[in-house]
XYZ file of C-alpha atoms in Angstrom:
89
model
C 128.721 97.696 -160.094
C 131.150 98.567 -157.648
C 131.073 97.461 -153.981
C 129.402 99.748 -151.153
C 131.503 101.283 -148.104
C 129.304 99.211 -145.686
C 130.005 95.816 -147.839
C 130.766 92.663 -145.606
C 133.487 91.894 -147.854
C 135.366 94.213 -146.800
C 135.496 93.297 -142.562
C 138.481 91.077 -141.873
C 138.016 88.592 -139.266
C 140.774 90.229 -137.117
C 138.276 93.086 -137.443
C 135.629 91.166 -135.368
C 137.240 88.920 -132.447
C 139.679 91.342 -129.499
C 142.851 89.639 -129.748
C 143.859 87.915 -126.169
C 147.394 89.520 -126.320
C 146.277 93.036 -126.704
C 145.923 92.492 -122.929
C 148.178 90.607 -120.795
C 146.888 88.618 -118.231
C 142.843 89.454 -118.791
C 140.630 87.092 -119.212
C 137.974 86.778 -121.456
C 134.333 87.999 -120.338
C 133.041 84.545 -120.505
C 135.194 83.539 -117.913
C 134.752 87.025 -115.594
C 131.277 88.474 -116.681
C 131.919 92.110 -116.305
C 129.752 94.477 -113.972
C 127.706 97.409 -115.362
C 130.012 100.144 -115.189
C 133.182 97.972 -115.631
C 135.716 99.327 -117.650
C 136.805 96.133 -120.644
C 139.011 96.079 -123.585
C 137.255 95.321 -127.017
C 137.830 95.360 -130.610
C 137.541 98.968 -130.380
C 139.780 99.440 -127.474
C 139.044 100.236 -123.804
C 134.916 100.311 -123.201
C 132.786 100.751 -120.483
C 129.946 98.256 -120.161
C 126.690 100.009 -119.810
C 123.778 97.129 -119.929
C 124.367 93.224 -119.144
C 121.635 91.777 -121.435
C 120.531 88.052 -122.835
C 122.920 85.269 -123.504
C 124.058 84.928 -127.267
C 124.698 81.467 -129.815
C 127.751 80.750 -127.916
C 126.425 81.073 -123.939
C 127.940 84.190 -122.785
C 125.916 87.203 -122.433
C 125.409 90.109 -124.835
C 127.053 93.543 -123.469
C 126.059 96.726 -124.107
C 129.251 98.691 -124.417
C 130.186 102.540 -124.667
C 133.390 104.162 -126.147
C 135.110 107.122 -124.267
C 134.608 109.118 -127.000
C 131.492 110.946 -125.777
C 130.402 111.156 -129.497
C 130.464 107.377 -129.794
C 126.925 105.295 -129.946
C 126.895 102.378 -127.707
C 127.191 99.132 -129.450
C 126.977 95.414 -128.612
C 129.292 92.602 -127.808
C 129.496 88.896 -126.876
C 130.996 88.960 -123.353
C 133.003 86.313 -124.985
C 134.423 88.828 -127.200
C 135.878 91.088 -124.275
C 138.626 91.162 -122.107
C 138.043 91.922 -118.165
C 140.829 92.488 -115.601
C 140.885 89.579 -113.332
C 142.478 91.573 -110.776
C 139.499 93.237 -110.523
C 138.125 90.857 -107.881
């Protein structure tokens, strides 16, 4: 039986978590939550946040985030999970 495309096996952990270096000086969206329309760096590169929802396991708040690409679904994210420009504010 060989193992399907979608298997979890196959999703490093580096896969899942933005790394804090990719980003100089930003600061994590648990620290800075991030405005609708705010643009934020995630495990899939720059994003724009399009819905500020519930709070997930770990306290932040679940964000709804879309690509550039205008082909690209929206997905979810911890806010804990995403990088924000402090200088922002």
């Amino acid at each position: 039986m060989s193992l399907s495309a979608n298997s979890s096996r196959r999703i490093r952990s580096t896969d899942l978590h933005v790394d804090p270096e990719a980003r100089p000086g930003w600061t994590s969206g648990a620290v800075r939550l991030p405005d609708i329309g705010e643009r934020v760096y995630c495990t899939e590169g720059p994003a724009e946040v399009t819905r500020v929802l519930g709070k997930v396991s770990d306290g932040s708040r679940l964000l709804e985030l879309q690509l550039p690409d205008p082909a690209a679904r929206p997905f979810y994210a911890a806010a804990s999970n995403v990088l924000v420009d402090p200088a922002r504010y």
